[in-house]
CSV table of C-alpha atoms and ligand atoms in Angstrom, one decimal:
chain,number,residue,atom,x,y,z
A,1,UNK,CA,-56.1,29.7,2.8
A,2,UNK,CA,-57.9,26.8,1.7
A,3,UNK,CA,-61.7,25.7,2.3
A,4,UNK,CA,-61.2,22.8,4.0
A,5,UNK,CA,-63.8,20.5,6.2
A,6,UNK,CA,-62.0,19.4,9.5
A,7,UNK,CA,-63.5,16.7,11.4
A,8,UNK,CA,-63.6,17.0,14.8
A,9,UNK,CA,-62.4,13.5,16.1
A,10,UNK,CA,-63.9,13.6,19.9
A,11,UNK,CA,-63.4,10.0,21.2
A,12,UNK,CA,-61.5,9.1,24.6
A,13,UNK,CA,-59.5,6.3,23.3
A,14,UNK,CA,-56.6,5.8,20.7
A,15,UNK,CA,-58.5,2.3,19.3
A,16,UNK,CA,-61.8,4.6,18.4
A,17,UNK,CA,-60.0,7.1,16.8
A,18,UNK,CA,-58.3,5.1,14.4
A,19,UNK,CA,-61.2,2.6,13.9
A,20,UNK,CA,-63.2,5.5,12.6
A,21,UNK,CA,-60.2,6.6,10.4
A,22,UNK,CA,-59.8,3.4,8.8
A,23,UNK,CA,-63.3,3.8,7.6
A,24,UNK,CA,-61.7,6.5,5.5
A,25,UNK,CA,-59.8,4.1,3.1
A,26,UNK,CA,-57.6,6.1,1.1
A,27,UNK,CA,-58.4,9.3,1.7
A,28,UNK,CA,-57.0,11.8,4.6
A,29,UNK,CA,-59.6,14.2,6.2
A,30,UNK,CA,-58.5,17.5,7.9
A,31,UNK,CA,-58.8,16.3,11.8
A,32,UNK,CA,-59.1,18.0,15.0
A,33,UNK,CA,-57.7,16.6,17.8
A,34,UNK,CA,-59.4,18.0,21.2
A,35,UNK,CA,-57.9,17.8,24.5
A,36,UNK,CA,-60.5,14.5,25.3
A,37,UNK,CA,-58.2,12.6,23.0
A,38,UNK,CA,-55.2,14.4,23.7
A,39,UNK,CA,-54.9,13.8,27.4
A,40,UNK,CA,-55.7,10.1,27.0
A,41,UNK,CA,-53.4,9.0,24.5
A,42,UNK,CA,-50.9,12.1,24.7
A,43,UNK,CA,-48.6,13.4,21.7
A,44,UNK,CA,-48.0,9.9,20.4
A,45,UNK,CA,-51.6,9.9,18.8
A,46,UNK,CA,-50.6,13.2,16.8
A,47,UNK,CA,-47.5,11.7,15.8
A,48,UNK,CA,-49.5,8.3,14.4
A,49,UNK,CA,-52.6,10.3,13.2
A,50,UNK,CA,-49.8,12.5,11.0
A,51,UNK,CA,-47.8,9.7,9.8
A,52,UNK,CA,-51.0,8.4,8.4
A,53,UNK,CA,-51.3,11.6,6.3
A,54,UNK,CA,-54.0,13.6,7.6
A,55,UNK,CA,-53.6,17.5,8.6
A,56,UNK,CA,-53.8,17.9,12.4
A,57,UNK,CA,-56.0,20.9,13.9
A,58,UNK,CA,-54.7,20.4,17.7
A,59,UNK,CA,-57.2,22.3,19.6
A,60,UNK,CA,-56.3,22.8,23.0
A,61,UNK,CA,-56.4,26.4,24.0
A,62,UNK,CA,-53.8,27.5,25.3
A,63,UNK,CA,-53.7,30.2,28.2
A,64,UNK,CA,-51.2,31.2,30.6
A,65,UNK,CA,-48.6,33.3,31.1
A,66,UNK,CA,-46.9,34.2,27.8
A,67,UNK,CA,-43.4,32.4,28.8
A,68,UNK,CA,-44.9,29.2,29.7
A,69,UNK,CA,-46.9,29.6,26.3
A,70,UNK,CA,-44.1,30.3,24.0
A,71,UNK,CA,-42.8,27.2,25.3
A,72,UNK,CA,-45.4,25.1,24.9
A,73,UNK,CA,-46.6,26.2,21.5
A,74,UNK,CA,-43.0,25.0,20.3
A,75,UNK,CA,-43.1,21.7,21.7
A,76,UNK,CA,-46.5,21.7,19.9
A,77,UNK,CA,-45.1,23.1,16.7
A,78,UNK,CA,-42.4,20.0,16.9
A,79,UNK,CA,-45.3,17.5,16.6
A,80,UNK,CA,-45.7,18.8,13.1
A,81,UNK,CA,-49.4,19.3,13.1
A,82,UNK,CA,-51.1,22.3,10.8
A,83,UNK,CA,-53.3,24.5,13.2
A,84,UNK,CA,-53.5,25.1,16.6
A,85,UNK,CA,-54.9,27.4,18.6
A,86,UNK,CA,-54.9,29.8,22.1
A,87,UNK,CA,-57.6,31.6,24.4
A,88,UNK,CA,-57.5,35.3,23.2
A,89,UNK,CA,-58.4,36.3,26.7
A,90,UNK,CA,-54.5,36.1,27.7
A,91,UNK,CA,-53.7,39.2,26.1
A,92,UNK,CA,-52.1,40.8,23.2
A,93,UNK,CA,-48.7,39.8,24.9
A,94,UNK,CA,-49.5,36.2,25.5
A,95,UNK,CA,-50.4,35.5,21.9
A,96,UNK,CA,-47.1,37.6,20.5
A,97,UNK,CA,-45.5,35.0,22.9
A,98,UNK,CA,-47.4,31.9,21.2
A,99,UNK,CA,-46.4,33.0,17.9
A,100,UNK,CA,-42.7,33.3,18.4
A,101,UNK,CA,-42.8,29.9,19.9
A,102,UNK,CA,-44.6,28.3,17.0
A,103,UNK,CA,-42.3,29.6,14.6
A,104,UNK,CA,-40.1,27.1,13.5
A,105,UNK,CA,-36.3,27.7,12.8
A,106,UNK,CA,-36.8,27.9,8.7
A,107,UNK,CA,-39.6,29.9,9.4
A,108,UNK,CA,-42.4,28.1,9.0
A,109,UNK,CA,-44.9,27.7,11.6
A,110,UNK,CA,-48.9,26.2,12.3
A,111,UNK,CA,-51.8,28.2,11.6
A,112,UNK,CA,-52.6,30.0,14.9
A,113,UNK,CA,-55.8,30.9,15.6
A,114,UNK,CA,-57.4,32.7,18.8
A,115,UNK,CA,-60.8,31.5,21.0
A,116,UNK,CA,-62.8,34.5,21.1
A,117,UNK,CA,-65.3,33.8,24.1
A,118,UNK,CA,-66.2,30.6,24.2
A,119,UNK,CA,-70.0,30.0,22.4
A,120,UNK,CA,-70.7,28.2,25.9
A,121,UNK,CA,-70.5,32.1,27.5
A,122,UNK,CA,-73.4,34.0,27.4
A,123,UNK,CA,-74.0,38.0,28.3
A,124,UNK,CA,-75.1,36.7,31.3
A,125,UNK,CA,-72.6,35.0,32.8
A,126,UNK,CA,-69.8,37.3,31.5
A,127,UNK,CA,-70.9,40.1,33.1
A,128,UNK,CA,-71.5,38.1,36.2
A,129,UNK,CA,-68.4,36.0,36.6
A,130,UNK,CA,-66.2,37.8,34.2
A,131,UNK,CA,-67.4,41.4,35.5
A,132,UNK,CA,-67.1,42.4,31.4
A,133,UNK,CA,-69.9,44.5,31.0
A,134,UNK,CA,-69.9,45.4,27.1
A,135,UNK,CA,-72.5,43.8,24.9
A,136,UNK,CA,-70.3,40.2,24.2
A,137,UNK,CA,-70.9,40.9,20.4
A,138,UNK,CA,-68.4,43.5,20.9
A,139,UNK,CA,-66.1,41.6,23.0
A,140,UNK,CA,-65.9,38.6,20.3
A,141,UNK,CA,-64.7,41.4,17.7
A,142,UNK,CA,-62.4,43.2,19.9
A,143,UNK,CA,-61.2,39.7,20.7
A,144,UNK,CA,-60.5,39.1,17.0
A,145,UNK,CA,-59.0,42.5,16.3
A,146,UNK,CA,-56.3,41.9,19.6
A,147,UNK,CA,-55.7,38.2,17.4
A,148,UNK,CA,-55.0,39.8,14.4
A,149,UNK,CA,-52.7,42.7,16.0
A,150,UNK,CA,-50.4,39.8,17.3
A,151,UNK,CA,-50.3,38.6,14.3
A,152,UNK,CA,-52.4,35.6,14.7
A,153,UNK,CA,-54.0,34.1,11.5
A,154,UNK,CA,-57.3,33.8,12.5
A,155,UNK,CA,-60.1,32.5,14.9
A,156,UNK,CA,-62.4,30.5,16.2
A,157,UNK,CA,-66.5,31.9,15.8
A,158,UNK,CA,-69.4,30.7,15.0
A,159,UNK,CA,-70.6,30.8,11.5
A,160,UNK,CA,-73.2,33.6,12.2
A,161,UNK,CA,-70.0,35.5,13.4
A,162,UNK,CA,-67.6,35.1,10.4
A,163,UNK,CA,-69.2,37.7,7.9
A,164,UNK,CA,-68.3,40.1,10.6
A,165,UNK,CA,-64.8,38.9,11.4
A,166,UNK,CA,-63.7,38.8,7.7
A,167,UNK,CA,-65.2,42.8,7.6
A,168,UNK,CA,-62.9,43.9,10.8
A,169,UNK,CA,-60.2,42.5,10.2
A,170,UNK,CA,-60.4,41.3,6.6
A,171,UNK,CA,-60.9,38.3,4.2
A,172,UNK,CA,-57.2,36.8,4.9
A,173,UNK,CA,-58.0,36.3,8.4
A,174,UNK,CA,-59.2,33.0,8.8
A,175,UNK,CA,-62.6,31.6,10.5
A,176,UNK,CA,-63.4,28.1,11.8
A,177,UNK,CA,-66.4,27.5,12.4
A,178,UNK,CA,-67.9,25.0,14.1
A,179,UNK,CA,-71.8,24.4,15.3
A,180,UNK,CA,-72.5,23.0,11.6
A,181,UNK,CA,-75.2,20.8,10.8
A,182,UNK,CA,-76.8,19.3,7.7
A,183,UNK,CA,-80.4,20.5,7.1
A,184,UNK,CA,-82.0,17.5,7.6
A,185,UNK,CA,-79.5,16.7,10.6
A,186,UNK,CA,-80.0,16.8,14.5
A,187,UNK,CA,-79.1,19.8,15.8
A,188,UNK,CA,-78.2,18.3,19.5
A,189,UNK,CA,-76.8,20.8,22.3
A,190,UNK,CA,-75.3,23.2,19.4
A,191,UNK,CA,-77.6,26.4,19.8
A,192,UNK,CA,-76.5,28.6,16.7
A,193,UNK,CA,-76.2,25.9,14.2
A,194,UNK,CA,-75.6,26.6,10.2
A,195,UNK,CA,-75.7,23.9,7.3
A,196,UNK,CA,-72.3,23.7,5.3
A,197,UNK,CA,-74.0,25.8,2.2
A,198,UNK,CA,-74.7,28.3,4.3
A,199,UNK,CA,-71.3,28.7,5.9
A,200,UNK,CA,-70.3,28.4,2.4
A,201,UNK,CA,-71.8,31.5,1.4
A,202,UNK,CA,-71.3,33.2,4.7
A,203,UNK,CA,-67.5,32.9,4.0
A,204,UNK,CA,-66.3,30.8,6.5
A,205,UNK,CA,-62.9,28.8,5.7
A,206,UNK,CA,-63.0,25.8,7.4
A,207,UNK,CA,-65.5,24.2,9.0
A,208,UNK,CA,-65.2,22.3,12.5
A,209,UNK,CA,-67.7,18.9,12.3
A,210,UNK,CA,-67.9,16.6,14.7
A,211,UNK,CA,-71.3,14.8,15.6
A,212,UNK,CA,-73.0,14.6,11.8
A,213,UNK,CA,-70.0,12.9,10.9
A,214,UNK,CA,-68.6,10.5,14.0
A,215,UNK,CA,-72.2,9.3,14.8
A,216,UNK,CA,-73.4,9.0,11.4
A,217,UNK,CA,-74.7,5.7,9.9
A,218,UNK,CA,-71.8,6.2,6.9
A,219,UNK,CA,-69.2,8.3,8.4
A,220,UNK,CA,-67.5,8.9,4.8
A,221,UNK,CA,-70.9,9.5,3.2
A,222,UNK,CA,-71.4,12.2,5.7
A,223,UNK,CA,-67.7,13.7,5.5
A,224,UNK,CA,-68.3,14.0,1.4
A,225,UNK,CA,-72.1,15.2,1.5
A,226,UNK,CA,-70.0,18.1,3.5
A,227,UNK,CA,-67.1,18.7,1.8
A,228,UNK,CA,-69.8,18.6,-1.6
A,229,UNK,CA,-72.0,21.0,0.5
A,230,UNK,CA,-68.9,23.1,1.7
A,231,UNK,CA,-65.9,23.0,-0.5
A,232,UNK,CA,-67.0,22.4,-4.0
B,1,C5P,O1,-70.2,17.4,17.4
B,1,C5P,P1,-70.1,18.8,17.0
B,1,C5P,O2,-70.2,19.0,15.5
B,1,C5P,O3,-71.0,19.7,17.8
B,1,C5P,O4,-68.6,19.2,17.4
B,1,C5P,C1,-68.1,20.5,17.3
B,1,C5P,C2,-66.7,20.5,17.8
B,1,C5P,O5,-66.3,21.9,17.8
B,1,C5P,C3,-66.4,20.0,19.2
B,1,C5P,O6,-65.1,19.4,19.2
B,1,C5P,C4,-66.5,21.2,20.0
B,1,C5P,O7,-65.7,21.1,21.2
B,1,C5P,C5,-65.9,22.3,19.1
B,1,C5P,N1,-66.3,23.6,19.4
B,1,C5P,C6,-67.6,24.1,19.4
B,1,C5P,N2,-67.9,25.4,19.7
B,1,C5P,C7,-66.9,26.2,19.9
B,1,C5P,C8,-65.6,25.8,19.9
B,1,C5P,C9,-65.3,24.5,19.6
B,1,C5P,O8,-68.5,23.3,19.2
B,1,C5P,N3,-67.2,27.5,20.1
């Protein structure tokens, strides 16, 4: 897999999103579309964001019963985009499920990564609303270990998690990180934050960046300080 730096595009309105891509000119970042964007313009703004040329991460976590997810996951896998994703939480079944209705009739099929517990879950409140009482370190990784026996590609973590993931369940397994901010940068509402070197070195393999880059003074000065900082 590629190191790639995928910019997460979290504006409510089809006009924003491809104002700010225009900035880009020629060149085609790695984007994520969230479901913000996705439930106010619908599918037709993965469709125009792909026939502009950019590689689609379509993040909207899938999680229901593993029928009603196969299904979905190949009408997303129709729209052509690159990576998607699903809530681990729905079981070992769910996400065996998700992957046979990604895969495509030559074979072919998204990258599929899992949401581990969400970074917004704490010990806390998993033991208290979730009545999971194991220390939620241990949960992420047995999270990741359940992705990667359904035969998912990878997952979501934060940086400070991916060491760990690629030692369980190897370096093929794919991380995406997000919670990434320059050194010099704001660090906002992220909590565990890490600079693109650092991920870098940490061994992340993409990187999920959204803020540094979107409210940035120079969008495209940002997106190539990170993909300098990041990829090369
Ligand atoms: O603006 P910022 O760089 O914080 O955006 C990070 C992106 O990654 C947002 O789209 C956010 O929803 C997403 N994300 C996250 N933490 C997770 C999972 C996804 O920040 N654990």
């Amino acid at each position: 897999m590629g190191k790639d730096v995928i910019i997460a595009c979290d504006f409510s309105s089809k006009e924003q999103t491809i104002a700010f891509l225009n900035k880009f000119e020629g060149k085609k970042p790695f984007v994520k579309i969230g479901m913000e964007l996705f439930y106010a313009c619908g599918p037709e703004i993965v469709k125009e964001i792909k026939a502009r040329g950019h590689k689609i991460f379509l993040d909207l976590k899938l999680h229901d019963i593993p029928n009603t997810v196969k299904k979905s996951m190949s009408v997303l896998s129709n729209l052509d985009v690159d990576m998607t994703n699903l809530h681990a939480s729905g079981t070992v079944k769910m996400m065996e499920a998700a992957i046979e209705g990604l895969t495509r009739p030559d074979g072919t099929r998204p990258i599929l990564i899992a949401v581990t517990q969400l970074t917004s879950t704490d010990q806390e409140s998993m033991e208290r609303d979730l009545l999971i009482n194991k220390p939620i370190d241990e949960v992420v990784m047995h999270y990741a270990h359940n992705a990667k026996i359904a035969g998912l590609d990878g997952v979501v973590c934060s940086p400070l998690e991916a060491e760990k993931v690629h030692n369980l369940c190897g370096t093929d397994f794919v991380t995406v990180t997000p919670g990434v901010r320059f050194a010099d940068g704001d660090v906002g509402d992220q909590k565990r934050v890490m600079t693109p070197e650092q991920a870098k070195l940490i061994g992340s393999d993409y990187i999920v960046v959204g803020r540094p880059i979107t409210a940035a003074e120079d969008p495209v000065a940002a997106y190539e300080r990170c993909v300098r900082e990041f990829v090369d």
